[in-house]
């Protein structure tokens, strides 16, 4: 756990944004003088481990959907899906992609 958190620190994953949603408040460690929120890496690591346990339990990796609309996360989504065999949705996607069975990406 400690070496994973150290690697997350080196990659600067603990640096958040100036705006924090009320649902993210419990994961914020503190706020800097410039207004940037610092993410609590211990809580994030626990959530990553929970997600990893869930994904390991799924038999067919193509049943996993990895999605991000943010442009800076699209590379991570594509890399993750490449290594795990999961389905990726990087960038903007149409409403109904997950619920409309007529669409080609359903």
Short mmCIF file of N, CA, C and O in Angstrom, two decimals:
data_model
loop_
_atom_site.label_atom_id
_atom_site.label_comp_id
_atom_site.label_asym_id
_atom_site.label_seq_id
_atom_site.Cartn_x
_atom_site.Cartn_y
_atom_site.Cartn_z
N UNK A 1 0.83 -1.20 0.00
CA UNK A 1 0.00 0.00 0.00
C UNK A 1 0.86 1.25 0.00
O UNK A 1 0.59 2.18 -0.75
N UNK A 2 1.89 1.25 0.83
CA UNK A 2 2.72 2.45 0.96
C UNK A 2 3.45 2.77 -0.34
O UNK A 2 3.53 3.94 -0.73
N UNK A 3 3.98 1.74 -1.01
CA UNK A 3 4.70 2.02 -2.25
C UNK A 3 3.75 2.45 -3.37
O UNK A 3 4.14 3.26 -4.23
N UNK A 4 2.51 1.97 -3.35
CA UNK A 4 1.51 2.44 -4.32
C UNK A 4 1.19 3.91 -4.09
O UNK A 4 1.09 4.69 -5.05
N UNK A 5 1.04 4.29 -2.84
CA UNK A 5 0.75 5.68 -2.52
C UNK A 5 1.94 6.57 -2.87
O UNK A 5 1.77 7.68 -3.38
N UNK A 6 3.16 6.07 -2.65
CA UNK A 6 4.34 6.84 -3.04
C UNK A 6 4.39 7.06 -4.55
O UNK A 6 4.72 8.14 -5.02
N UNK A 7 4.02 6.03 -5.32
CA UNK A 7 4.00 6.17 -6.77
C UNK A 7 2.92 7.15 -7.21
O UNK A 7 3.11 7.93 -8.14
N UNK A 8 1.79 7.14 -6.52
CA UNK A 8 0.73 8.10 -6.84
C UNK A 8 1.18 9.53 -6.53
O UNK A 8 0.83 10.46 -7.25
N UNK A 9 1.97 9.70 -5.48
CA UNK A 9 2.52 11.02 -5.16
C UNK A 9 3.48 11.48 -6.23
O UNK A 9 3.46 12.65 -6.65
N UNK A 10 4.34 10.59 -6.71
CA UNK A 10 5.31 10.94 -7.74
C UNK A 10 4.60 11.35 -9.02
O UNK A 10 5.01 12.28 -9.71
N UNK A 11 3.49 10.67 -9.34
CA UNK A 11 2.72 10.98 -10.56
C UNK A 11 1.80 12.18 -10.38
O UNK A 11 1.09 12.55 -11.32
N UNK A 12 1.77 12.75 -9.19
CA UNK A 12 0.96 13.93 -8.87
C UNK A 12 -0.53 13.69 -9.04
O UNK A 12 -1.27 14.58 -9.48
N UNK A 13 -0.99 12.50 -8.69
CA UNK A 13 -2.42 12.21 -8.77
C UNK A 13 -3.19 12.83 -7.61
O UNK A 13 -4.42 12.84 -7.64
N UNK A 14 -2.49 13.34 -6.63
CA UNK A 14 -3.15 13.94 -5.47
C UNK A 14 -3.59 15.38 -5.72
O UNK A 14 -4.34 15.94 -4.93
N UNK A 15 -3.15 15.97 -6.81
CA UNK A 15 -3.51 17.35 -7.10
C UNK A 15 -4.87 17.40 -7.78
O UNK A 15 -5.07 16.80 -8.83
N UNK A 16 -5.78 18.11 -7.18
CA UNK A 16 -7.12 18.23 -7.72
C UNK A 16 -7.31 19.54 -8.45
O UNK A 16 -6.38 20.12 -8.99
N UNK A 17 -8.53 20.03 -8.44
CA UNK A 17 -8.87 21.28 -9.12
C UNK A 17 -9.26 22.33 -8.08
O UNK A 17 -9.31 22.05 -6.88
N UNK A 18 -9.57 23.49 -8.55
CA UNK A 18 -10.03 24.54 -7.63
C UNK A 18 -11.47 24.31 -7.20
O UNK A 18 -11.86 24.67 -6.11
N UNK A 19 -12.25 23.70 -8.06
CA UNK A 19 -13.65 23.42 -7.75
C UNK A 19 -13.78 21.98 -7.25
O UNK A 19 -13.23 21.07 -7.85
N UNK A 20 -14.54 21.80 -6.18
CA UNK A 20 -14.80 20.46 -5.67
C UNK A 20 -16.29 20.29 -5.46
O UNK A 20 -16.95 21.13 -4.84
N UNK A 21 -16.81 19.24 -5.99
CA UNK A 21 -18.22 18.91 -5.84
C UNK A 21 -18.48 18.48 -4.39
O UNK A 21 -17.58 17.97 -3.71
N UNK A 22 -19.69 18.67 -3.92
CA UNK A 22 -19.99 18.32 -2.53
C UNK A 22 -19.83 16.82 -2.29
O UNK A 22 -19.56 16.40 -1.18
N UNK A 23 -19.96 16.00 -3.34
CA UNK A 23 -19.78 14.56 -3.17
C UNK A 23 -18.32 14.17 -3.04
O UNK A 23 -18.00 13.08 -2.57
N UNK A 24 -17.43 15.06 -3.44
CA UNK A 24 -16.00 14.79 -3.36
C UNK A 24 -15.37 15.31 -2.06
O UNK A 24 -14.19 15.05 -1.81
N UNK A 25 -16.11 16.02 -1.26
CA UNK A 25 -15.56 16.64 -0.05
C UNK A 25 -14.92 15.61 0.90
O UNK A 25 -13.92 15.89 1.53
N UNK A 26 -15.48 14.42 0.96
CA UNK A 26 -14.93 13.42 1.90
C UNK A 26 -13.59 12.86 1.43
O UNK A 26 -12.87 12.24 2.20
N UNK A 27 -13.24 13.07 0.15
CA UNK A 27 -11.96 12.60 -0.37
C UNK A 27 -10.91 13.70 -0.42
O UNK A 27 -9.77 13.45 -0.81
N UNK A 28 -11.28 14.91 -0.05
CA UNK A 28 -10.34 16.03 -0.06
C UNK A 28 -9.59 16.06 1.26
O UNK A 28 -10.19 16.09 2.33
N UNK A 29 -8.26 16.03 1.17
CA UNK A 29 -7.41 16.06 2.36
C UNK A 29 -7.34 17.48 2.92
O UNK A 29 -7.59 17.72 4.09
N UNK A 30 -7.00 18.43 2.07
CA UNK A 30 -6.99 19.83 2.45
C UNK A 30 -6.97 20.69 1.20
O UNK A 30 -6.92 20.18 0.09
N UNK A 31 -6.95 21.99 1.38
CA UNK A 31 -6.95 22.94 0.28
C UNK A 31 -5.72 23.84 0.43
O UNK A 31 -5.43 24.33 1.52
N UNK A 32 -5.00 24.06 -0.66
CA UNK A 32 -3.80 24.90 -0.60
C UNK A 32 -4.18 26.37 -0.57
O UNK A 32 -5.35 26.74 -0.74
N UNK A 33 -3.19 27.23 -0.36
CA UNK A 33 -3.42 28.67 -0.35
C UNK A 33 -3.90 29.19 -1.70
O UNK A 33 -4.59 30.19 -1.78
N UNK A 34 -3.51 28.48 -2.78
CA UNK A 34 -3.94 28.87 -4.13
C UNK A 34 -5.35 28.39 -4.43
O UNK A 34 -5.89 28.69 -5.50
N UNK A 35 -5.93 27.59 -3.55
CA UNK A 35 -7.30 27.10 -3.75
C UNK A 35 -7.40 25.73 -4.39
O UNK A 35 -8.49 25.27 -4.71
N UNK A 36 -6.26 25.08 -4.60
CA UNK A 36 -6.27 23.74 -5.21
C UNK A 36 -6.52 22.71 -4.13
O UNK A 36 -5.89 22.73 -3.07
N UNK A 37 -7.45 21.80 -4.40
CA UNK A 37 -7.78 20.74 -3.44
C UNK A 37 -6.77 19.60 -3.55
O UNK A 37 -6.44 19.15 -4.64
N UNK A 38 -6.31 19.12 -2.41
CA UNK A 38 -5.39 17.99 -2.33
C UNK A 38 -6.23 16.76 -1.98
O UNK A 38 -6.94 16.74 -0.98
N UNK A 39 -6.11 15.72 -2.80
CA UNK A 39 -6.91 14.51 -2.63
C UNK A 39 -6.25 13.60 -1.61
O UNK A 39 -5.03 13.46 -1.58
N UNK A 40 -7.05 12.98 -0.76
CA UNK A 40 -6.57 12.04 0.25
C UNK A 40 -6.25 10.71 -0.45
O UNK A 40 -7.15 9.97 -0.85
N UNK A 41 -4.96 10.40 -0.61
CA UNK A 41 -4.55 9.24 -1.39
C UNK A 41 -4.87 7.92 -0.70
O UNK A 41 -5.07 6.91 -1.37
N UNK A 42 -4.93 7.91 0.62
CA UNK A 42 -5.28 6.68 1.34
C UNK A 42 -6.70 6.22 1.02
O UNK A 42 -6.95 5.04 0.75
N UNK A 43 -7.63 7.18 1.00
CA UNK A 43 -9.02 6.84 0.67
C UNK A 43 -9.15 6.45 -0.80
O UNK A 43 -9.92 5.56 -1.15
N UNK A 44 -8.41 7.13 -1.67
CA UNK A 44 -8.45 6.78 -3.10
C UNK A 44 -7.90 5.38 -3.33
O UNK A 44 -8.44 4.62 -4.13
N UNK A 45 -6.82 5.03 -2.64
CA UNK A 45 -6.23 3.71 -2.79
C UNK A 45 -7.22 2.63 -2.37
O UNK A 45 -7.33 1.59 -3.04
N UNK A 46 -7.96 2.88 -1.29
CA UNK A 46 -8.97 1.91 -0.84
C UNK A 46 -10.05 1.72 -1.91
O UNK A 46 -10.47 0.59 -2.18
N UNK A 47 -10.52 2.80 -2.52
CA UNK A 47 -11.54 2.70 -3.56
C UNK A 47 -11.01 2.01 -4.80
O UNK A 47 -11.73 1.26 -5.47
N UNK A 48 -9.73 2.22 -5.14
CA UNK A 48 -9.13 1.54 -6.27
C UNK A 48 -9.06 0.04 -6.01
O UNK A 48 -9.33 -0.77 -6.90
N UNK A 49 -8.75 -0.35 -4.79
CA UNK A 49 -8.70 -1.77 -4.45
C UNK A 49 -10.08 -2.41 -4.51
O UNK A 49 -10.23 -3.55 -4.96
N UNK A 50 -11.11 -1.69 -4.08
CA UNK A 50 -12.48 -2.21 -4.18
C UNK A 50 -12.85 -2.41 -5.65
O UNK A 50 -13.40 -3.46 -6.03
N UNK A 51 -12.53 -1.45 -6.49
CA UNK A 51 -12.83 -1.56 -7.92
C UNK A 51 -12.06 -2.71 -8.55
O UNK A 51 -12.59 -3.44 -9.40
N UNK A 52 -10.81 -2.91 -8.14
CA UNK A 52 -10.00 -4.01 -8.68
C UNK A 52 -10.60 -5.36 -8.30
O UNK A 52 -10.65 -6.28 -9.12
N UNK A 53 -11.08 -5.49 -7.06
CA UNK A 53 -11.72 -6.75 -6.63
C UNK A 53 -12.98 -7.03 -7.43
O UNK A 53 -13.27 -8.18 -7.76
N UNK A 54 -13.74 -5.99 -7.72
CA UNK A 54 -14.97 -6.17 -8.51
C UNK A 54 -14.62 -6.59 -9.93
O UNK A 54 -15.24 -7.51 -10.49
N UNK A 55 -13.62 -5.97 -10.54
CA UNK A 55 -13.25 -6.29 -11.92
C UNK A 55 -12.68 -7.70 -12.04
O UNK A 55 -12.89 -8.37 -13.05
N UNK A 56 -11.97 -8.15 -11.04
CA UNK A 56 -11.42 -9.51 -11.06
C UNK A 56 -12.53 -10.54 -11.02
O UNK A 56 -12.43 -11.62 -11.62
N UNK A 57 -13.62 -10.22 -10.36
CA UNK A 57 -14.73 -11.16 -10.24
C UNK A 57 -15.53 -11.30 -11.53
O UNK A 57 -16.28 -12.26 -11.69
N UNK A 58 -15.38 -10.39 -12.47
CA UNK A 58 -16.12 -10.45 -13.74
C UNK A 58 -15.37 -11.38 -14.69
O UNK A 58 -14.18 -11.20 -14.94
N UNK A 59 -16.09 -12.37 -15.22
CA UNK A 59 -15.45 -13.39 -16.05
C UNK A 59 -15.01 -12.87 -17.41
O UNK A 59 -13.91 -13.14 -17.86
N UNK A 60 -15.87 -12.11 -18.08
CA UNK A 60 -15.57 -11.61 -19.42
C UNK A 60 -15.12 -10.15 -19.33
O UNK A 60 -15.91 -9.28 -19.01
N UNK A 61 -13.86 -9.86 -19.61
CA UNK A 61 -13.39 -8.48 -19.47
C UNK A 61 -14.06 -7.49 -20.41
O UNK A 61 -14.09 -6.30 -20.14
N UNK A 62 -14.63 -7.96 -21.52
CA UNK A 62 -15.28 -7.03 -22.43
C UNK A 62 -16.61 -6.53 -21.88
O UNK A 62 -17.21 -5.60 -22.43
N UNK A 63 -17.08 -7.11 -20.78
CA UNK A 63 -18.29 -6.62 -20.11
C UNK A 63 -18.02 -5.37 -19.28
O UNK A 63 -18.94 -4.72 -18.81
N UNK A 64 -16.75 -5.05 -19.07
CA UNK A 64 -16.37 -3.87 -18.29
C UNK A 64 -16.31 -2.67 -19.22
O UNK A 64 -15.72 -2.73 -20.30
N UNK A 65 -16.92 -1.57 -18.82
CA UNK A 65 -16.91 -0.34 -19.61
C UNK A 65 -16.11 0.72 -18.86
O UNK A 65 -16.40 1.02 -17.71
N UNK A 66 -15.10 1.26 -19.52
CA UNK A 66 -14.28 2.32 -18.96
C UNK A 66 -14.60 3.58 -19.75
O UNK A 66 -14.45 3.61 -20.96
N UNK A 67 -15.06 4.62 -19.06
CA UNK A 67 -15.51 5.83 -19.75
C UNK A 67 -14.96 7.07 -19.09
O UNK A 67 -14.80 7.13 -17.87
N UNK A 68 -14.65 8.07 -19.91
CA UNK A 68 -14.26 9.38 -19.43
C UNK A 68 -14.52 10.39 -20.53
O UNK A 68 -14.17 10.17 -21.68
N UNK A 69 -15.15 11.49 -20.16
CA UNK A 69 -15.38 12.56 -21.12
C UNK A 69 -14.26 13.60 -21.09
O UNK A 69 -14.16 14.41 -21.99
N UNK A 70 -13.44 13.57 -20.08
CA UNK A 70 -12.37 14.54 -19.97
C UNK A 70 -11.25 14.22 -20.96
O UNK A 70 -10.84 13.07 -21.09
N UNK A 71 -10.74 15.22 -21.66
CA UNK A 71 -9.70 14.95 -22.66
C UNK A 71 -8.40 14.44 -22.06
O UNK A 71 -7.71 13.64 -22.69
N UNK A 72 -8.05 14.86 -20.85
CA UNK A 72 -6.80 14.41 -20.25
C UNK A 72 -6.88 13.00 -19.70
O UNK A 72 -5.88 12.41 -19.33
N UNK A 73 -8.06 12.41 -19.64
CA UNK A 73 -8.21 11.03 -19.17
C UNK A 73 -8.40 10.04 -20.30
O UNK A 73 -8.41 8.84 -20.07
N UNK A 74 -8.53 10.52 -21.52
CA UNK A 74 -8.81 9.61 -22.63
C UNK A 74 -7.65 8.65 -22.89
O UNK A 74 -7.87 7.48 -23.18
N UNK A 75 -6.43 9.10 -22.75
CA UNK A 75 -5.27 8.21 -22.94
C UNK A 75 -5.26 7.11 -21.88
O UNK A 75 -5.00 5.95 -22.19
N UNK A 76 -5.55 7.46 -20.65
CA UNK A 76 -5.58 6.45 -19.58
C UNK A 76 -6.69 5.43 -19.82
O UNK A 76 -6.49 4.23 -19.60
N UNK A 77 -7.84 5.89 -20.28
CA UNK A 77 -8.95 4.99 -20.57
C UNK A 77 -8.58 4.02 -21.68
O UNK A 77 -8.82 2.81 -21.59
N UNK A 78 -7.97 4.54 -22.74
CA UNK A 78 -7.59 3.68 -23.86
C UNK A 78 -6.49 2.69 -23.48
O UNK A 78 -6.54 1.52 -23.87
N UNK A 79 -5.52 3.12 -22.70
CA UNK A 79 -4.45 2.23 -22.24
C UNK A 79 -5.00 1.13 -21.34
O UNK A 79 -4.65 -0.04 -21.47
N UNK A 80 -5.87 1.52 -20.40
CA UNK A 80 -6.45 0.54 -19.47
C UNK A 80 -7.24 -0.51 -20.24
O UNK A 80 -7.12 -1.70 -19.98
N UNK A 81 -8.05 -0.07 -21.18
CA UNK A 81 -8.87 -1.02 -21.94
C UNK A 81 -8.01 -1.89 -22.85
O UNK A 81 -8.33 -3.05 -23.09
N UNK A 82 -6.89 -1.36 -23.32
CA UNK A 82 -5.98 -2.15 -24.15
C UNK A 82 -5.36 -3.29 -23.33
O UNK A 82 -5.28 -4.42 -23.80
N UNK A 83 -4.94 -3.00 -22.11
CA UNK A 83 -4.27 -4.00 -21.29
C UNK A 83 -5.23 -5.00 -20.66
O UNK A 83 -4.86 -6.13 -20.39
N UNK A 84 -6.46 -4.58 -20.39
CA UNK A 84 -7.40 -5.47 -19.70
C UNK A 84 -8.43 -6.12 -20.62
O UNK A 84 -9.07 -7.08 -20.23
N UNK A 85 -8.60 -5.59 -21.81
CA UNK A 85 -9.62 -6.12 -22.72
C UNK A 85 -10.99 -5.54 -22.47
O UNK A 85 -11.99 -6.04 -22.99
N UNK A 86 -11.07 -4.48 -21.69
CA UNK A 86 -12.35 -3.83 -21.39
C UNK A 86 -12.79 -2.95 -22.56
O UNK A 86 -11.99 -2.59 -23.42
N UNK A 87 -14.06 -2.61 -22.60
CA UNK A 87 -14.60 -1.71 -23.61
C UNK A 87 -14.34 -0.28 -23.17
O UNK A 87 -14.52 0.06 -22.00
N UNK A 88 -13.92 0.57 -24.11
CA UNK A 88 -13.59 1.94 -23.73
C UNK A 88 -14.50 2.93 -24.43
O UNK A 88 -14.92 2.73 -25.56
N UNK A 89 -14.82 4.01 -23.72
CA UNK A 89 -15.53 5.16 -24.27
C UNK A 89 -14.74 6.39 -23.86
O UNK A 89 -14.90 6.91 -22.76
N UNK A 90 -13.85 6.83 -24.72
CA UNK A 90 -13.03 8.00 -24.42
C UNK A 90 -13.55 9.20 -25.18
O UNK A 90 -13.89 9.09 -26.36
N UNK A 91 -13.62 10.32 -24.54
CA UNK A 91 -14.13 11.53 -25.17
C UNK A 91 -15.64 11.65 -25.02
O UNK A 91 -16.26 10.99 -24.18
N UNK A 92 -16.22 12.48 -25.83
CA UNK A 92 -17.66 12.73 -25.74
C UNK A 92 -18.43 11.55 -26.32
O UNK A 92 -18.02 10.94 -27.28
N UNK A 93 -19.57 11.25 -25.71
CA UNK A 93 -20.41 10.19 -26.22
C UNK A 93 -21.86 10.61 -26.14
O UNK A 93 -22.23 11.44 -25.32
N UNK A 94 -22.65 10.08 -27.03
CA UNK A 94 -24.05 10.48 -27.18
C UNK A 94 -24.90 9.99 -26.02
O UNK A 94 -24.66 8.89 -25.50
N UNK A 95 -25.90 10.78 -25.61
CA UNK A 95 -26.84 10.28 -24.61
C UNK A 95 -27.57 9.06 -25.17
O UNK A 95 -27.90 9.00 -26.34
N UNK A 96 -27.78 8.10 -24.33
CA UNK A 96 -28.44 6.87 -24.75
C UNK A 96 -27.46 5.79 -25.16
O UNK A 96 -27.87 4.70 -25.54
N UNK A 97 -26.17 6.08 -25.10
CA UNK A 97 -25.18 5.08 -25.48
C UNK A 97 -25.28 3.84 -24.60
O UNK A 97 -25.10 2.72 -25.08
N UNK A 98 -25.57 4.04 -23.34
CA UNK A 98 -25.65 2.90 -22.42
C UNK A 98 -27.04 2.29 -22.35
O UNK A 98 -27.20 1.16 -21.90
N UNK A 99 -28.06 3.01 -22.78
CA UNK A 99 -29.43 2.52 -22.62
C UNK A 99 -30.15 2.23 -23.91
O UNK A 99 -31.12 1.47 -23.92
N UNK A 100 -29.74 2.83 -25.03
CA UNK A 100 -30.43 2.65 -26.30
C UNK A 100 -29.81 1.49 -27.06
O UNK A 100 -28.69 1.57 -27.55
N UNK A 101 -30.55 0.40 -27.19
CA UNK A 101 -30.01 -0.81 -27.81
C UNK A 101 -29.87 -0.69 -29.33
O UNK A 101 -29.21 -1.51 -29.96
N UNK A 102 -30.48 0.32 -29.92
CA UNK A 102 -30.42 0.49 -31.37
C UNK A 102 -29.06 1.04 -31.81
O UNK A 102 -28.61 0.77 -32.92
N UNK A 103 -28.39 1.77 -30.94
CA UNK A 103 -27.12 2.40 -31.32
C UNK A 103 -26.07 1.33 -31.58
O UNK A 103 -26.11 0.22 -31.06
N UNK A 104 -25.09 1.69 -32.40
CA UNK A 104 -24.05 0.72 -32.79
C UNK A 104 -23.09 0.40 -31.65
O UNK A 104 -22.52 -0.68 -31.62
N UNK A 105 -22.90 1.33 -30.72
CA UNK A 105 -21.95 1.11 -29.63
C UNK A 105 -22.57 0.40 -28.43
O UNK A 105 -21.91 0.20 -27.43
N UNK A 106 -23.86 0.05 -28.50
CA UNK A 106 -24.49 -0.62 -27.37
C UNK A 106 -23.91 -1.99 -27.24
O UNK A 106 -23.48 -2.62 -26.53
#
